[in-house]
mmCIF file with all atom_site columns, C-alpha atoms in Angstrom:
data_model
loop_
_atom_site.group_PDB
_atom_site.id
_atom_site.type_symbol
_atom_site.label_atom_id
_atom_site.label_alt_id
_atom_site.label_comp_id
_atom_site.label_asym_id
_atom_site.label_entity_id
_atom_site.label_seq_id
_atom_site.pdbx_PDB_ins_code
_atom_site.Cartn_x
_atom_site.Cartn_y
_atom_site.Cartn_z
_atom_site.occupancy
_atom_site.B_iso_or_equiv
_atom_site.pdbx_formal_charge
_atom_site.auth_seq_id
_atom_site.auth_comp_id
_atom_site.auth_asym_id
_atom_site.auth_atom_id
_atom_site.pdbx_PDB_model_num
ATOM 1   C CA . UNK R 1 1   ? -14.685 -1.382  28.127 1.00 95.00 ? 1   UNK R CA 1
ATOM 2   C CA . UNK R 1 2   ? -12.954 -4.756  27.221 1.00 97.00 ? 2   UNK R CA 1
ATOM 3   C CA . UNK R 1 3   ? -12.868 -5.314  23.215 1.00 98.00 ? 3   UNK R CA 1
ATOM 4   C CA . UNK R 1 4   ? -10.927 -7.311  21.144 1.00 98.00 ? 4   UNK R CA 1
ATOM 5   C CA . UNK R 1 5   ? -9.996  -6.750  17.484 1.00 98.00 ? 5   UNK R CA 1
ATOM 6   C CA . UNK R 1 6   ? -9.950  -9.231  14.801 1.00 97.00 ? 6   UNK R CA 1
ATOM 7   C CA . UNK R 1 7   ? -7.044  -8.806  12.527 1.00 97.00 ? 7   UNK R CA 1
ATOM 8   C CA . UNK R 1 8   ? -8.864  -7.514  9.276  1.00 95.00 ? 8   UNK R CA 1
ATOM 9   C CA . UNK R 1 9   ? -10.772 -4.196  11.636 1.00 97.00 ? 9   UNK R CA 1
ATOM 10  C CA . UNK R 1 10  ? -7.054  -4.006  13.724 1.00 97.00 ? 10  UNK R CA 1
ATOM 11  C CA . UNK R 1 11  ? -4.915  -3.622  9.819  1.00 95.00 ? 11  UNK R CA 1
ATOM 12  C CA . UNK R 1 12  ? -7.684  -1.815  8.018  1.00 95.00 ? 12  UNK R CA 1
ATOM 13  C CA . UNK R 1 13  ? -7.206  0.803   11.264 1.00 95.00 ? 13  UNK R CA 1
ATOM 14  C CA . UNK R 1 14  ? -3.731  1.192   10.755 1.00 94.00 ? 14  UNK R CA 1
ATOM 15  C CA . UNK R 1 15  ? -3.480  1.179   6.826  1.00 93.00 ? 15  UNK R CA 1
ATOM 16  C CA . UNK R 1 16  ? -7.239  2.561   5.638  1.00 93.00 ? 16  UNK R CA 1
ATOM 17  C CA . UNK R 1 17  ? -9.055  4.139   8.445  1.00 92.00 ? 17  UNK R CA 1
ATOM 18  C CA . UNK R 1 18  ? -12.572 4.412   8.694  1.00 96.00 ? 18  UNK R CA 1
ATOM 19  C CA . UNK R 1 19  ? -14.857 3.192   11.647 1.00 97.00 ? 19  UNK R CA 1
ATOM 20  C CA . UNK R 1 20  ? -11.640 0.712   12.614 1.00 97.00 ? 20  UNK R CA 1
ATOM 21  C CA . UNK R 1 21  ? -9.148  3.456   12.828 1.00 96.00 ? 21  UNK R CA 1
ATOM 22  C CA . UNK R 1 22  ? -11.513 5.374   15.148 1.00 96.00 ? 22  UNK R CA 1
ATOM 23  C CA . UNK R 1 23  ? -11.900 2.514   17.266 1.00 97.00 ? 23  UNK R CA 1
ATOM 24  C CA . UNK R 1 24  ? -8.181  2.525   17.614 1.00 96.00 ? 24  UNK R CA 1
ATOM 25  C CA . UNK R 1 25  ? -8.121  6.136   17.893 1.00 96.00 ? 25  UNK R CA 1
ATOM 26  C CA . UNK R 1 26  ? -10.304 5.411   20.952 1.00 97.00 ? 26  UNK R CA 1
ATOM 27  C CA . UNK R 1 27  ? -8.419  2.355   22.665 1.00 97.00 ? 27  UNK R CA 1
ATOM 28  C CA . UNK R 1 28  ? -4.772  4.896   22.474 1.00 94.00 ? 28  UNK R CA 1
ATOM 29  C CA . UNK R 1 29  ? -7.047  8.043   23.898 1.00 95.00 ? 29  UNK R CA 1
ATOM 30  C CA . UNK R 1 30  ? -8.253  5.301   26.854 1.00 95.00 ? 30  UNK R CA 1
ATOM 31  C CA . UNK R 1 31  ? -11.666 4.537   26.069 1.00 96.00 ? 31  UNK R CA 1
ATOM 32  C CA . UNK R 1 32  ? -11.339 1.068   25.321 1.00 97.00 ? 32  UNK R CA 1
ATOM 33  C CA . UNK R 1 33  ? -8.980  -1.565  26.923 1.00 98.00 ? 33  UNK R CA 1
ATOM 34  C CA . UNK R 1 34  ? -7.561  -3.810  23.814 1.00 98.00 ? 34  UNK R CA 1
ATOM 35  C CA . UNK R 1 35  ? -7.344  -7.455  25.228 1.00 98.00 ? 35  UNK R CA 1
ATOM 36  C CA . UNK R 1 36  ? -4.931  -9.771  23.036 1.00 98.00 ? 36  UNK R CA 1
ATOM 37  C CA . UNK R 1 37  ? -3.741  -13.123 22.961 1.00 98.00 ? 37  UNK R CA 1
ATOM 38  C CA . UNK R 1 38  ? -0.019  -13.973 21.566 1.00 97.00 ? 38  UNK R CA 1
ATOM 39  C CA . UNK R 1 39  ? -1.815  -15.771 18.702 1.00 97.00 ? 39  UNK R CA 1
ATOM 40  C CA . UNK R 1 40  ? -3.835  -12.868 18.010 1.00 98.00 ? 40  UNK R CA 1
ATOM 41  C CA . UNK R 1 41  ? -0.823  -10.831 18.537 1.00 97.00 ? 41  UNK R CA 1
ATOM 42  C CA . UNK R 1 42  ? 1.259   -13.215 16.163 1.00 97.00 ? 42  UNK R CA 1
ATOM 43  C CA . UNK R 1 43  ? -1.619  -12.784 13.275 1.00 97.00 ? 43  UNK R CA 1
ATOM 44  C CA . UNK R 1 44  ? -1.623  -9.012  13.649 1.00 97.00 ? 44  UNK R CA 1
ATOM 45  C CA . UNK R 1 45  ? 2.497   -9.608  12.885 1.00 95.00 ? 45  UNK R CA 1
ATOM 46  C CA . UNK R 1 46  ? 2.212   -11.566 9.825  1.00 95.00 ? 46  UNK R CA 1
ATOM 47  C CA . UNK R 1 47  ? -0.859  -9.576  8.228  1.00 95.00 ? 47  UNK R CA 1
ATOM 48  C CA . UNK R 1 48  ? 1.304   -6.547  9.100  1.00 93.00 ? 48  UNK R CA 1
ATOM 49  C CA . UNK R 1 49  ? 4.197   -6.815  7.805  1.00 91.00 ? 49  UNK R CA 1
ATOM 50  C CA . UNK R 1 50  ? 2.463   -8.423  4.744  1.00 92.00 ? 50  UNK R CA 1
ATOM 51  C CA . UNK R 1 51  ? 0.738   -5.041  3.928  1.00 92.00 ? 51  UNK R CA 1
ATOM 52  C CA . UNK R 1 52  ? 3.399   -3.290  4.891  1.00 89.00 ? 52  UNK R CA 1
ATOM 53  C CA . UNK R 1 53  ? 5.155   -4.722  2.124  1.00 90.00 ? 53  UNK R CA 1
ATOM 54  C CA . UNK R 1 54  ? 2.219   -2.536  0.204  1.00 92.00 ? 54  UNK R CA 1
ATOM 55  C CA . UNK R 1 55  ? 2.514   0.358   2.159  1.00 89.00 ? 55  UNK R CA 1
ATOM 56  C CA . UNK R 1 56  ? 6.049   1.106   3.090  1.00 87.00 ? 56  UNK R CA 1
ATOM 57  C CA . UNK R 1 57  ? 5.456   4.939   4.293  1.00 90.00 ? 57  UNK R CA 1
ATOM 58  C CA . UNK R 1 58  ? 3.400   3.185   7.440  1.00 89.00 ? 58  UNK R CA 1
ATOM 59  C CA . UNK R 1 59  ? 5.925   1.277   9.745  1.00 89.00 ? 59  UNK R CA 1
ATOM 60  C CA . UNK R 1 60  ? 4.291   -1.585  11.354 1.00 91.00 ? 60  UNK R CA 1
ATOM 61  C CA . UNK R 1 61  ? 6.987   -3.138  13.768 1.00 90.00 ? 61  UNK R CA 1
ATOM 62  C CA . UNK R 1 62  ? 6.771   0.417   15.963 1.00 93.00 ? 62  UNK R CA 1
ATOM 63  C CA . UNK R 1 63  ? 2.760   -0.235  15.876 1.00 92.00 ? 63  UNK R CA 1
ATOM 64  C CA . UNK R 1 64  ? 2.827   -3.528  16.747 1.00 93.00 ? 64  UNK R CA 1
ATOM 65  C CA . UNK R 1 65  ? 5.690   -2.765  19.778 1.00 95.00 ? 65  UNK R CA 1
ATOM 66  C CA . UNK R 1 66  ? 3.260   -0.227  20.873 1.00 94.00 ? 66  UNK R CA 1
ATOM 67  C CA . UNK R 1 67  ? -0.084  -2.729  20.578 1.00 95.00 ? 67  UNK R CA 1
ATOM 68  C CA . UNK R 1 68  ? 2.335   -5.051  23.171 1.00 94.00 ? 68  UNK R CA 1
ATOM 69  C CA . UNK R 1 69  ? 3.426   -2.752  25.238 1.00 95.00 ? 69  UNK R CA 1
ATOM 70  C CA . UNK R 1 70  ? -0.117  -0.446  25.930 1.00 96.00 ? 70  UNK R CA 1
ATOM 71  C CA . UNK R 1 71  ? -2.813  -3.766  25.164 1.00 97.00 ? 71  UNK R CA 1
ATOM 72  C CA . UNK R 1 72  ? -4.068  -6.207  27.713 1.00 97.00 ? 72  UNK R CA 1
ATOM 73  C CA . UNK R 1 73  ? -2.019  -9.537  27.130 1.00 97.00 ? 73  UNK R CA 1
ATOM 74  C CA . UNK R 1 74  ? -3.600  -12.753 28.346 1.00 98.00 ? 74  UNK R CA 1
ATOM 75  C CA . UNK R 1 75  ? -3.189  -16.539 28.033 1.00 97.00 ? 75  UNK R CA 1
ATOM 76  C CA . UNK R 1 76  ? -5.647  -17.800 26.136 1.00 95.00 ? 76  UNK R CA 1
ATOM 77  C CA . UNK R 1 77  ? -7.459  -21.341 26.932 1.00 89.00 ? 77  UNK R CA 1
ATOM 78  C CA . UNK R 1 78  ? -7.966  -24.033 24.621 1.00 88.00 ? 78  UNK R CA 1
ATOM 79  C CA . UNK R 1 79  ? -11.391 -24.093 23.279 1.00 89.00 ? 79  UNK R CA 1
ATOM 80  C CA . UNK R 1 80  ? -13.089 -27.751 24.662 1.00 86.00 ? 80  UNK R CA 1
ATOM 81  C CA . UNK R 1 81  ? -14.868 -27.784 20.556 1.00 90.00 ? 81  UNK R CA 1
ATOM 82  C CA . UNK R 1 82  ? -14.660 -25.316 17.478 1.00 88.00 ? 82  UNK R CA 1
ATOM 83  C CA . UNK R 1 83  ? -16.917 -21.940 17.437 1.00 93.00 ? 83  UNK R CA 1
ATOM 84  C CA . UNK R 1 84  ? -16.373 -20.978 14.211 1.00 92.00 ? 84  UNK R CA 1
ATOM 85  C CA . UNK R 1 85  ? -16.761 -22.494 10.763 1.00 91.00 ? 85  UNK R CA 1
ATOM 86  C CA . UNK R 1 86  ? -12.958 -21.052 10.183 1.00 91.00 ? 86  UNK R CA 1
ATOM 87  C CA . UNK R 1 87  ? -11.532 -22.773 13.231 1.00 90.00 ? 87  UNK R CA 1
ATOM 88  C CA . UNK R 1 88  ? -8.429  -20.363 12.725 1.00 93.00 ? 88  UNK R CA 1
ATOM 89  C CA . UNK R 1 89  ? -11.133 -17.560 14.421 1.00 95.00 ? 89  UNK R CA 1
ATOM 90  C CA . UNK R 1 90  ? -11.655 -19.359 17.497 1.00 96.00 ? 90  UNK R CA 1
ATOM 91  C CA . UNK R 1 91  ? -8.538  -17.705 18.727 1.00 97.00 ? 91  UNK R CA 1
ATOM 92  C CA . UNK R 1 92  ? -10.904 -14.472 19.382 1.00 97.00 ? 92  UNK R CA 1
ATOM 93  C CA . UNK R 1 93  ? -13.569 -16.521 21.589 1.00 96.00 ? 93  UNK R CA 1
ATOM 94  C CA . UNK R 1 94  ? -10.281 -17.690 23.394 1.00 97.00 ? 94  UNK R CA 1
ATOM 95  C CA . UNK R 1 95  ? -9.396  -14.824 24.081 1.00 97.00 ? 95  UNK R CA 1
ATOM 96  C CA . UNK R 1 96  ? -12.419 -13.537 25.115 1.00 97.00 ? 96  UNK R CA 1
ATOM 97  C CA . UNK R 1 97  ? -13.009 -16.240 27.483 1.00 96.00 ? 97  UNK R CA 1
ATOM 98  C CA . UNK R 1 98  ? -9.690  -15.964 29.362 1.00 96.00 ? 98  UNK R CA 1
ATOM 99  C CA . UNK R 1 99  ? -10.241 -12.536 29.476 1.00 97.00 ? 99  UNK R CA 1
ATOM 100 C CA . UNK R 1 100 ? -14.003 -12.582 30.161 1.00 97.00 ? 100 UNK R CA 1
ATOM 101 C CA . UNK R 1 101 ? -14.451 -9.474  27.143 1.00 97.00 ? 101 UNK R CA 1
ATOM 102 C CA . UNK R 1 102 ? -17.905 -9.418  26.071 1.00 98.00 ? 102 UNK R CA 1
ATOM 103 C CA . UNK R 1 103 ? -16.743 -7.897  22.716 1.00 98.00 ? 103 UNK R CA 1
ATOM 104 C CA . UNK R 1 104 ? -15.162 -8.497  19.752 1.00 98.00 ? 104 UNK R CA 1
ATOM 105 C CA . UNK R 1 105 ? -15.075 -6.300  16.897 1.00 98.00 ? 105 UNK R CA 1
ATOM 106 C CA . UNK R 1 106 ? -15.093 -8.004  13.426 1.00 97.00 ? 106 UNK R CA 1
ATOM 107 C CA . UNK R 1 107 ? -16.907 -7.889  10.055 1.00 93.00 ? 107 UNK R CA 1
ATOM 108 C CA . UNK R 1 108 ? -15.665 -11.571 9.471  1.00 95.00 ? 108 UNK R CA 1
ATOM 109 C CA . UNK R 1 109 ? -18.455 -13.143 8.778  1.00 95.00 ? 109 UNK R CA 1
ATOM 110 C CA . UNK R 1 110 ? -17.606 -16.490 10.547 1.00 94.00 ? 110 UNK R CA 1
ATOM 111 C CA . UNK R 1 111 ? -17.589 -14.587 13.757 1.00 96.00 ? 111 UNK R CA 1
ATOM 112 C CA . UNK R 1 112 ? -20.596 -12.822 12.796 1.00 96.00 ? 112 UNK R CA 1
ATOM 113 C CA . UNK R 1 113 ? -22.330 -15.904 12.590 1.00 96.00 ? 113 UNK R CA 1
ATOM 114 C CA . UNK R 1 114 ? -21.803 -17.201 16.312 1.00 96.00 ? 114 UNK R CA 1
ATOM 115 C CA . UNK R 1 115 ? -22.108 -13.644 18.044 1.00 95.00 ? 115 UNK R CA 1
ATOM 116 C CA . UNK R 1 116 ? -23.692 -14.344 20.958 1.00 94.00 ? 116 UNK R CA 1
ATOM 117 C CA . UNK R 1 117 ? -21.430 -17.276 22.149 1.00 95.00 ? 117 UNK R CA 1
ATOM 118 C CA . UNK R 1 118 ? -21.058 -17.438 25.403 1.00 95.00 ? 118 UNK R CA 1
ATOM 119 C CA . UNK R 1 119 ? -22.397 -14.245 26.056 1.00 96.00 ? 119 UNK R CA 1
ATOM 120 C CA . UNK R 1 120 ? -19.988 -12.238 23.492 1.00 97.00 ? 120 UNK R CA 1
ATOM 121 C CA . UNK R 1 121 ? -21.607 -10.292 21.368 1.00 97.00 ? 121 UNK R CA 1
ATOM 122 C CA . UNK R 1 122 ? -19.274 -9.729  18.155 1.00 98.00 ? 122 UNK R CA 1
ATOM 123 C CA . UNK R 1 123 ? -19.856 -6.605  16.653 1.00 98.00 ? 123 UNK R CA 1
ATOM 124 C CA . UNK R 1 124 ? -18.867 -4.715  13.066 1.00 98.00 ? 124 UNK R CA 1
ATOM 125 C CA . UNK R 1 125 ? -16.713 -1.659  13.168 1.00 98.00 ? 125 UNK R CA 1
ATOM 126 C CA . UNK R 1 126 ? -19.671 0.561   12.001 1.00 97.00 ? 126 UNK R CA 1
ATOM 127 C CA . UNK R 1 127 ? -22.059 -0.740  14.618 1.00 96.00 ? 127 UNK R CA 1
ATOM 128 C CA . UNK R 1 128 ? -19.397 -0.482  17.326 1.00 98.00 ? 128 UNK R CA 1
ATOM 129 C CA . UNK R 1 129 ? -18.613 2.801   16.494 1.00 96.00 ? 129 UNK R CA 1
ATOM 130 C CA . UNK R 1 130 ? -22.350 3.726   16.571 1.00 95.00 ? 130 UNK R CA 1
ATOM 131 C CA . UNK R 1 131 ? -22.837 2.362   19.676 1.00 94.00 ? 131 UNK R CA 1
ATOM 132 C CA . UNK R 1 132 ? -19.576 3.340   21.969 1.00 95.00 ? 132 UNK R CA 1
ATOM 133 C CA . UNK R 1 133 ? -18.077 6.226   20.104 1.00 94.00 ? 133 UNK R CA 1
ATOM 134 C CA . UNK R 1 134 ? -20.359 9.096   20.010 1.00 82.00 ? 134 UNK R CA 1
ATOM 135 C CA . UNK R 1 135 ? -19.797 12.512  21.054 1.00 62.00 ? 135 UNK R CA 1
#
């Protein structure tokens, strides 16, 4: 299954666990295929290395070398009009288009709001995990 993560579920994975690390934990065991754009990619970067300014012990730049190496990379399209009320989301529905994913996992709530879109459903961590990840 194609997913993408927005960058808030991706961090909160690497730095606090939960519902988004086990959606990692799936996508490095081969469960899930994580499908990235380089402006999702770039955003994962900067948020990063931001809160790994916080947490030094955790090492983001191997993390994020791994994310490029092992994720699915694809151009993303221009959108033809905005999606979201935070037009710096849209990258996510870009990607999703290019890549034709049906899912991206976010508790943002301007993605929440347009779920559905073009036929991608945008789910929260919890509800993903509830979903996909059981035994």
């Amino acid at each position: 299954m194609k997913v993408i993560l927005d960058t808030n579920v991706f961090v909160s994975g690497v730095y606090f666990g939960g519902h988004p690390y086990r959606i990692l934990q799936a996508w490095n065991n081969g469960r899930l295929v994580l499908t990235v754009s380089k402006e999702i990619l770039d955003e994962y970067g900067r948020i990063g290395r931001m809160l790994g300014e916080q947490f030094p012990r955790i090492k983001f730049g191997p993390i994020l070398e791994f994310v490029t190496a092992k994720a699915v990379i694809v151009k993303a399209g221009k959108l033809h009009q905005p999606v979201c009320d935070d037009p710096d989301d849209d990258k996510f529905f870009a990607c999703a288009l290019s890549a034709r994913c049906k899912t991206i996992i976010s508790g943002d709530k301007h993605l929440v709001k347009v779920s559905g879109f073009r036929g991608i459903d945008v789910l929260k961590p919890r509800e993903f995990a509830d979903r996909y990840l059981q035994a």
